[in-house]
Short mmCIF file of C-alpha atoms in Angstrom, two decimals:
data_model
loop_
_atom_site.label_atom_id
_atom_site.label_comp_id
_atom_site.label_asym_id
_atom_site.label_seq_id
_atom_site.Cartn_x
_atom_site.Cartn_y
_atom_site.Cartn_z
CA MET A 1 -50.82 8.90 17.11
CA PHE A 2 -51.28 12.30 15.38
CA GLY A 3 -52.43 10.33 12.30
CA ILE A 4 -48.83 8.94 11.48
CA ASP A 5 -48.49 5.25 10.60
CA ALA A 6 -46.29 3.35 13.20
CA ARG A 7 -44.56 1.41 10.18
CA THR A 8 -43.87 4.61 8.44
CA ALA A 9 -42.59 6.34 11.54
CA ARG A 10 -40.22 3.45 12.08
CA VAL A 11 -38.86 3.52 8.55
CA VAL A 12 -38.27 7.32 8.74
CA TRP A 13 -36.63 7.00 12.01
CA THR A 14 -34.33 4.21 10.93
CA ALA A 15 -33.27 6.02 7.76
CA ALA A 16 -32.73 9.32 9.88
CA LEU A 17 -30.31 7.29 12.24
CA VAL A 18 -28.40 5.94 9.13
CA LEU A 19 -27.94 9.34 7.67
CA ALA A 20 -26.86 10.76 10.96
CA SER A 21 -24.43 7.95 11.43
CA LEU A 22 -23.02 8.44 8.05
CA TYR A 23 -22.59 12.12 8.67
CA CYS A 24 -20.77 11.27 11.99
CA VAL A 25 -18.51 9.10 9.98
CA TYR A 26 -17.78 11.64 7.61
CA LEU A 27 -16.89 14.08 10.27
CA MET A 28 -14.62 11.54 12.09
CA ARG A 29 -13.14 10.31 8.67
CA THR A 30 -9.53 11.49 9.52
CA THR A 31 -9.64 9.81 12.92
CA LEU A 32 -11.10 6.66 11.54
CA LEU A 33 -8.29 6.57 8.83
CA VAL A 34 -5.54 7.12 11.63
CA MET A 35 -7.19 4.15 13.60
CA LEU A 36 -7.07 2.03 10.41
CA ILE A 37 -3.71 2.74 9.65
CA ALA A 38 -2.83 1.88 13.33
CA VAL A 39 -4.38 -1.50 13.04
CA LEU A 40 -2.40 -2.18 9.71
CA PHE A 41 0.76 -1.08 11.55
CA SER A 42 -0.08 -3.48 14.37
CA TYR A 43 -0.02 -6.34 11.98
CA LEU A 44 3.54 -5.53 11.19
CA ILE A 45 4.66 -5.41 14.75
CA TYR A 46 2.57 -8.18 16.29
CA PRO A 47 4.52 -11.16 14.44
CA LEU A 48 7.93 -9.63 15.95
CA PHE A 49 6.23 -9.46 19.40
CA THR A 50 4.96 -13.06 19.34
CA LEU A 51 8.31 -14.13 18.19
CA ALA A 52 9.93 -12.29 21.10
CA GLN A 53 7.46 -13.95 23.50
CA ARG A 54 8.30 -17.41 22.32
CA TRP A 55 12.01 -16.56 22.70
CA ILE A 56 11.72 -14.84 26.09
CA GLY A 57 9.36 -17.67 27.36
CA GLY A 58 7.24 -15.29 29.69
CA ARG A 59 10.34 -14.16 31.79
CA ILE A 60 9.46 -10.57 30.86
CA PRO A 61 5.92 -8.92 31.16
CA ARG A 62 4.11 -7.98 28.01
CA THR A 63 4.42 -4.14 28.34
CA PRO A 64 8.14 -4.06 28.79
CA LEU A 65 8.71 -6.66 26.17
CA LEU A 66 6.64 -4.63 23.75
CA CYS A 67 8.70 -1.63 24.51
CA LEU A 68 11.84 -3.53 23.66
CA VAL A 69 10.46 -4.65 20.38
CA TYR A 70 9.55 -1.09 19.65
CA LEU A 71 12.94 0.04 20.47
CA VAL A 72 14.54 -2.54 18.19
CA VAL A 73 12.37 -1.58 15.33
CA VAL A 74 13.21 2.08 15.76
CA ALA A 75 16.93 1.24 16.07
CA LEU A 76 16.78 -0.86 12.77
CA VAL A 77 14.92 2.08 11.03
CA ALA A 78 17.35 4.68 12.29
CA LEU A 79 20.40 2.39 11.10
CA ALA A 80 18.93 2.14 7.54
CA VAL A 81 18.32 5.89 7.51
CA GLY A 82 21.94 6.52 8.78
CA LEU A 83 23.27 4.16 6.31
CA PHE A 84 21.58 5.12 3.13
CA GLY A 85 19.52 8.38 4.03
CA ASN A 86 22.30 10.66 2.88
CA GLN A 87 22.87 8.88 -0.26
CA VAL A 88 19.06 9.04 -1.11
CA ALA A 89 18.92 12.55 -0.23
CA GLU A 90 21.89 13.52 -2.37
CA GLN A 91 20.51 11.62 -5.25
CA ALA A 92 16.91 13.36 -4.96
CA THR A 93 18.56 16.69 -4.88
CA ALA A 94 20.74 15.90 -7.89
CA LEU A 95 17.74 14.78 -9.82
CA ALA A 96 15.81 17.73 -8.82
CA HIS A 97 18.51 19.87 -10.09
CA GLN A 98 19.28 17.93 -13.35
CA LEU A 99 15.40 17.43 -14.08
CA PRO A 100 15.02 20.48 -16.38
CA THR A 101 18.25 19.57 -18.40
CA LEU A 102 17.12 16.05 -18.66
CA LEU A 103 13.80 16.97 -19.98
CA ASP A 104 15.11 19.71 -22.37
CA PRO A 105 14.12 18.74 -25.81
CA ALA A 106 16.94 20.73 -27.32
CA THR A 107 19.52 18.64 -26.06
CA LEU A 108 17.68 15.33 -26.35
CA GLU A 109 19.09 14.34 -29.50
CA ARG A 110 22.71 13.90 -28.51
CA ARG A 111 21.94 12.42 -25.14
CA LEU A 112 19.56 9.80 -26.30
CA PRO A 113 21.33 6.32 -26.27
CA LEU A 114 20.25 4.09 -29.09
CA PRO A 115 21.61 0.73 -30.41
CA GLY A 116 23.19 0.67 -33.78
CA LEU A 117 20.10 -0.91 -35.49
CA LEU A 118 18.05 2.12 -34.44
CA GLU A 119 20.55 4.74 -35.32
CA PRO A 120 18.81 5.36 -38.71
CA LEU A 121 15.72 6.24 -36.89
CA ARG A 122 17.29 8.59 -34.34
CA ALA A 123 15.92 11.86 -35.84
CA ARG A 124 12.34 10.45 -35.98
CA LEU A 125 12.50 9.16 -32.46
CA VAL A 126 13.82 12.35 -31.01
CA GLY A 127 11.15 14.25 -32.95
CA PHE A 128 8.51 11.95 -31.36
CA LEU A 129 9.93 12.38 -27.82
CA ARG A 130 10.39 16.10 -28.34
CA ASP A 131 6.64 16.32 -29.21
CA LEU A 132 5.64 14.08 -26.39
CA LEU A 133 7.64 16.26 -23.87
CA GLN A 134 6.37 19.54 -25.19
CA GLY A 135 2.73 18.26 -25.31
CA GLY A 136 2.91 16.60 -21.95
CA SER A 137 4.60 19.47 -20.03
CA ALA A 138 1.34 21.66 -20.01
CA GLN A 139 -0.71 18.62 -18.85
CA ALA A 140 1.72 17.71 -16.23
CA MET A 141 1.54 21.03 -14.33
CA PRO A 142 -1.99 20.48 -12.73
CA PHE A 143 -0.72 16.91 -11.70
CA VAL A 144 2.59 18.53 -10.22
CA ARG A 145 0.41 21.20 -8.60
CA ASN A 146 -1.79 18.69 -6.93
CA VAL A 147 1.15 16.59 -5.80
CA GLY A 148 2.55 19.70 -4.11
CA PHE A 149 -0.68 20.39 -2.40
CA GLY A 150 -0.78 16.86 -1.17
CA LEU A 151 2.80 16.91 0.26
CA MET A 152 2.02 20.17 2.04
CA HIS A 153 -1.07 18.52 3.65
CA LEU A 154 1.07 15.44 4.42
CA ALA A 155 3.64 17.70 6.14
CA GLY A 156 0.94 19.32 8.18
CA ASN A 157 -0.22 15.83 9.55
CA LEU A 158 3.15 14.67 10.48
CA ILE A 159 1.94 14.28 14.17
CA TYR A 160 0.28 11.09 13.20
CA VAL A 161 3.82 9.53 12.62
CA VAL A 162 3.90 9.78 16.39
CA VAL A 163 0.08 8.87 16.97
CA VAL A 164 -0.07 5.76 14.88
CA PRO A 165 2.90 3.79 16.68
CA ILE A 166 1.25 4.85 20.06
CA LEU A 167 -2.14 3.59 19.07
CA SER A 168 -0.65 0.47 17.62
CA PHE A 169 1.20 -0.13 20.94
CA LEU A 170 -2.09 -0.08 22.96
CA MET A 171 -3.98 -2.24 20.45
CA ILE A 172 -1.29 -4.99 20.74
CA LEU A 173 -1.39 -4.74 24.65
CA GLN A 174 -5.05 -5.12 24.48
CA ALA A 175 -5.07 -8.11 22.23
CA PRO A 176 -5.77 -10.62 24.83
CA VAL A 177 -8.99 -8.51 25.82
CA PHE A 178 -10.02 -8.84 22.12
CA ASP A 179 -9.60 -12.42 22.37
CA GLU A 180 -11.91 -12.86 25.34
CA LEU A 181 -14.54 -10.78 23.61
CA LEU A 182 -14.50 -13.13 20.51
CA VAL A 183 -14.94 -16.04 22.95
CA THR A 184 -17.92 -14.31 24.56
CA MET A 185 -19.37 -13.39 21.33
CA HIS A 186 -19.11 -17.04 19.89
CA HIS A 187 -21.77 -18.22 22.50
CA ARG A 188 -24.41 -15.68 21.63
CA ARG A 189 -27.01 -15.80 18.81
CA ASN A 190 -25.34 -15.85 15.40
CA GLY A 191 -22.17 -15.34 17.54
CA ALA A 192 -20.34 -18.08 15.47
CA PHE A 193 -20.95 -16.31 12.30
CA TRP A 194 -19.68 -13.00 13.50
CA THR A 195 -16.64 -14.68 15.26
CA ASP A 196 -15.75 -16.40 11.82
CA VAL A 197 -16.13 -12.97 10.13
CA LEU A 198 -13.82 -11.46 12.57
CA HIS A 199 -11.30 -14.09 12.32
CA GLY A 200 -11.40 -13.95 8.54
CA LEU A 201 -10.92 -10.33 8.57
CA ASN A 202 -7.82 -10.78 10.75
CA THR A 203 -6.32 -13.42 8.61
CA VAL A 204 -7.01 -11.47 5.44
CA LEU A 205 -5.59 -8.13 6.71
CA SER A 206 -2.61 -9.69 8.53
CA SER A 207 -1.62 -11.68 5.46
CA TYR A 208 -2.03 -8.67 3.04
CA VAL A 209 -0.10 -6.14 5.21
CA ARG A 210 2.84 -8.50 5.98
CA ALA A 211 3.25 -9.76 2.40
CA LEU A 212 3.03 -6.35 1.20
CA ALA A 213 5.77 -5.32 3.62
CA LEU A 214 8.00 -8.12 2.47
CA LEU A 215 7.18 -7.51 -1.25
CA SER A 216 8.33 -3.82 -0.77
CA LEU A 217 11.37 -4.85 1.08
CA ALA A 218 12.24 -7.39 -1.70
CA THR A 219 11.78 -4.79 -4.37
CA LEU A 220 14.00 -2.15 -2.47
CA LEU A 221 16.79 -4.74 -2.11
CA ALA A 222 16.67 -6.25 -5.50
CA TYR A 223 16.34 -2.91 -7.48
CA GLY A 224 18.85 -1.10 -5.25
CA LEU A 225 21.41 -3.93 -5.68
CA VAL A 226 20.99 -4.58 -9.39
CA LEU A 227 20.53 -1.00 -10.46
CA SER A 228 23.63 -0.02 -8.38
CA LEU A 229 25.73 -2.69 -9.96
CA MET A 230 24.51 -1.81 -13.36
CA GLY A 231 25.57 1.79 -12.76
CA VAL A 232 22.05 3.28 -13.36
CA PRO A 233 22.00 6.92 -12.26
CA PHE A 234 19.93 7.70 -9.14
CA ALA A 235 19.90 3.83 -8.34
CA LEU A 236 18.97 4.08 -4.61
CA LEU A 237 16.40 6.84 -5.14
CA LEU A 238 14.79 4.81 -7.84
CA ALA A 239 14.80 1.67 -5.83
CA GLY A 240 12.95 3.36 -2.98
CA PHE A 241 10.53 4.88 -5.11
CA ALA A 242 9.59 1.49 -6.66
CA ALA A 243 9.40 0.04 -3.13
CA VAL A 244 6.95 2.60 -2.12
CA LEU A 245 4.90 2.03 -5.19
CA GLU A 246 4.82 -1.58 -4.55
CA VAL A 247 1.95 -0.90 -2.02
CA ILE A 248 -0.33 -0.06 -5.07
CA PRO A 249 -0.98 -3.26 -6.84
CA VAL A 250 -0.85 -3.40 -10.74
CA LEU A 251 -0.52 0.18 -11.37
CA GLY A 252 2.35 0.95 -8.78
CA PRO A 253 4.86 -1.38 -10.41
CA LEU A 254 4.14 -0.12 -13.86
CA VAL A 255 4.64 3.44 -12.86
CA ALA A 256 7.80 2.58 -11.12
CA ALA A 257 9.23 0.62 -14.21
CA ALA A 258 8.36 3.60 -16.51
CA ALA A 259 10.03 6.11 -14.12
CA ILE A 260 13.18 3.92 -13.82
CA ALA A 261 13.29 3.38 -17.65
CA GLY A 262 12.54 6.99 -18.46
CA VAL A 263 15.31 8.35 -15.78
CA ALA A 264 17.82 5.96 -17.28
CA LEU A 265 16.93 6.93 -20.99
CA PHE A 266 16.97 10.66 -20.56
CA SER A 267 20.19 10.62 -18.34
CA GLY A 268 22.05 9.00 -21.32
CA TYR A 269 22.41 5.48 -19.74
CA GLU A 270 23.58 3.25 -22.57
CA HIS A 271 22.22 -0.18 -21.37
CA VAL A 272 18.49 0.79 -20.99
CA GLY A 273 17.61 -2.44 -22.63
CA TRP A 274 19.22 -4.42 -19.80
CA VAL A 275 17.39 -2.30 -17.18
CA ILE A 276 14.08 -3.13 -18.84
CA ALA A 277 15.03 -6.80 -19.20
CA PHE A 278 15.89 -7.00 -15.44
CA ILE A 279 12.51 -5.25 -14.33
CA GLY A 280 10.60 -7.62 -16.67
CA ALA A 281 12.41 -10.68 -15.24
CA TYR A 282 11.87 -9.43 -11.56
CA ARG A 283 8.17 -8.85 -12.11
CA VAL A 284 7.75 -12.29 -13.57
CA PHE A 285 9.39 -13.62 -10.51
CA GLN A 286 7.54 -11.68 -8.02
CA ASP A 287 4.17 -11.80 -9.65
CA TYR A 288 4.07 -15.51 -10.29
CA MET A 289 6.42 -16.96 -7.63
CA LEU A 290 7.03 -14.72 -4.58
CA ASN A 291 3.57 -12.93 -4.50
CA PRO A 292 1.40 -16.10 -4.53
CA TYR A 293 3.79 -17.66 -1.94
CA LEU A 294 3.31 -14.78 0.50
CA MET A 295 -0.32 -13.87 -0.22
CA SER A 296 -2.98 -16.26 1.22
CA GLU A 297 -5.93 -17.35 -0.90
CA GLY A 298 -8.13 -14.80 1.11
CA VAL A 299 -6.15 -11.95 -0.47
CA ASP A 300 -6.66 -12.89 -3.95
CA VAL A 301 -8.53 -10.17 -5.78
CA PRO A 302 -9.14 -10.32 -9.68
CA PRO A 303 -6.92 -7.76 -11.57
CA ILE A 304 -9.89 -5.89 -13.02
CA LEU A 305 -11.50 -5.27 -9.52
CA VAL A 306 -7.96 -4.08 -8.40
CA VAL A 307 -8.02 -1.55 -11.13
CA PHE A 308 -11.47 -0.50 -10.34
CA GLY A 309 -10.73 -0.28 -6.78
CA LEU A 310 -7.80 1.91 -7.26
CA LEU A 311 -9.67 4.26 -9.46
CA ALA A 312 -12.67 4.38 -7.29
CA GLY A 313 -10.55 4.92 -4.18
CA GLU A 314 -8.75 7.72 -5.65
CA GLU A 315 -12.18 9.46 -6.42
CA LEU A 316 -13.59 8.70 -2.98
CA ALA A 317 -10.63 9.38 -0.80
CA GLY A 318 -7.43 10.44 -2.65
CA ILE A 319 -4.22 8.83 -1.92
CA SER A 320 -5.65 7.10 1.25
CA GLY A 321 -8.36 5.59 -0.97
CA ILE A 322 -5.68 4.23 -3.26
CA PHE A 323 -3.80 2.65 -0.53
CA LEU A 324 -6.78 1.04 1.23
CA SER A 325 -8.82 -0.09 -1.90
CA VAL A 326 -7.17 -3.47 -2.18
CA PRO A 327 -7.47 -4.45 1.46
CA PHE A 328 -11.15 -3.26 1.52
CA LEU A 329 -12.07 -5.34 -1.58
CA ALA A 330 -10.13 -8.58 -0.04
CA ALA A 331 -12.16 -7.94 3.20
CA LEU A 332 -15.44 -7.47 1.34
CA ARG A 333 -14.62 -10.71 -0.53
CA MET A 334 -13.95 -12.64 2.68
CA VAL A 335 -17.28 -11.31 4.30
CA ALA A 336 -19.22 -12.52 1.22
CA VAL A 337 -17.50 -16.00 1.52
CA GLN A 338 -18.35 -16.25 5.18
CA VAL A 339 -22.01 -15.22 4.44
CA ARG A 340 -22.14 -17.85 1.66
CA GLN A 341 -20.87 -20.46 4.18
CA HIS A 342 -23.13 -19.37 6.84
CA LYS A 343 -26.13 -19.79 4.50
CA ALA A 344 -24.98 -23.28 3.62
CA LYS A 345 -24.54 -24.39 7.08
CA ILE A 346 -28.26 -23.23 7.79
CA ALA A 347 -29.52 -24.97 4.78
CA GLU A 348 -27.80 -28.14 5.93
CA THR A 349 -29.10 -28.17 9.47
CA SER A 350 -32.70 -27.23 8.31
CA SER A 351 -32.84 -29.91 5.72
CA PRO A 352 -34.63 -33.16 6.80
CA GLY A 353 -32.82 -36.51 7.47
#
């Protein structure tokens, strides 16, 4: 018709639909991101909800029981903020006021703690650090400016702090409906494959989110307790900073360790070596014992892919891309495994005898 080849028309039409879909996804990127964060938040609440269901034994309906679980979580968060929030805020204010003095190259020589063996090299080390500070201050200004813009943007979107728990609440309530859809899908053409994919995604994301929350909590408790006992300045603030950065694999703990050692060093703390030794021992314990125990095999992502995902995620979606890069790579890896297993099953069933 009109001299247009039917096959070419179908290809053009399909390409137009794909482009239109991608454009719609781009327009709805904020909403989709909020939905994804709500899904991840659901994985934190759902284990508590199932535990409460087993303990109650069906004596309370799902909706009131879920409301009770949410109230308990909010009460625990409020209790933690009430106990430690003022101390963290005071330490953050004190660090902000002292930061210009701590980074002042003129007073660095008399504040820098060094062991006796390095005392002859004090002038040389101080000169190196002074040049490093003076050269890095100009380069740090664009970064600080970008961080400020990011915080302002985050403050403008604080409404999502309320929206995300509400969406998560509704998702958990609808969990039986999702289970019924999976059962229905299983009996359709290629339904078994898609059911396995969805179950695999659920396993990977739930394992990752819960393990990450436990790792962050362990870092907060360990750093907060040990740094406070060692008398490190701004101990609770640095522990909270390290716990937040724990959600960024590989690079996050390195940045946290450098920040803790740097603050201790420039504050004139005399036992920086013990702080570095503790951080190194804790990282060995967490990376080689606690992390493998909490993470399932489906969450294992090679470190080189983690670094690539972090850099690519930052380029594509900024801070959100950094946080979501590793679960995305883990989910992609799981889908690839399911595809390979599905093809192997097809090959086995089609082979003679």
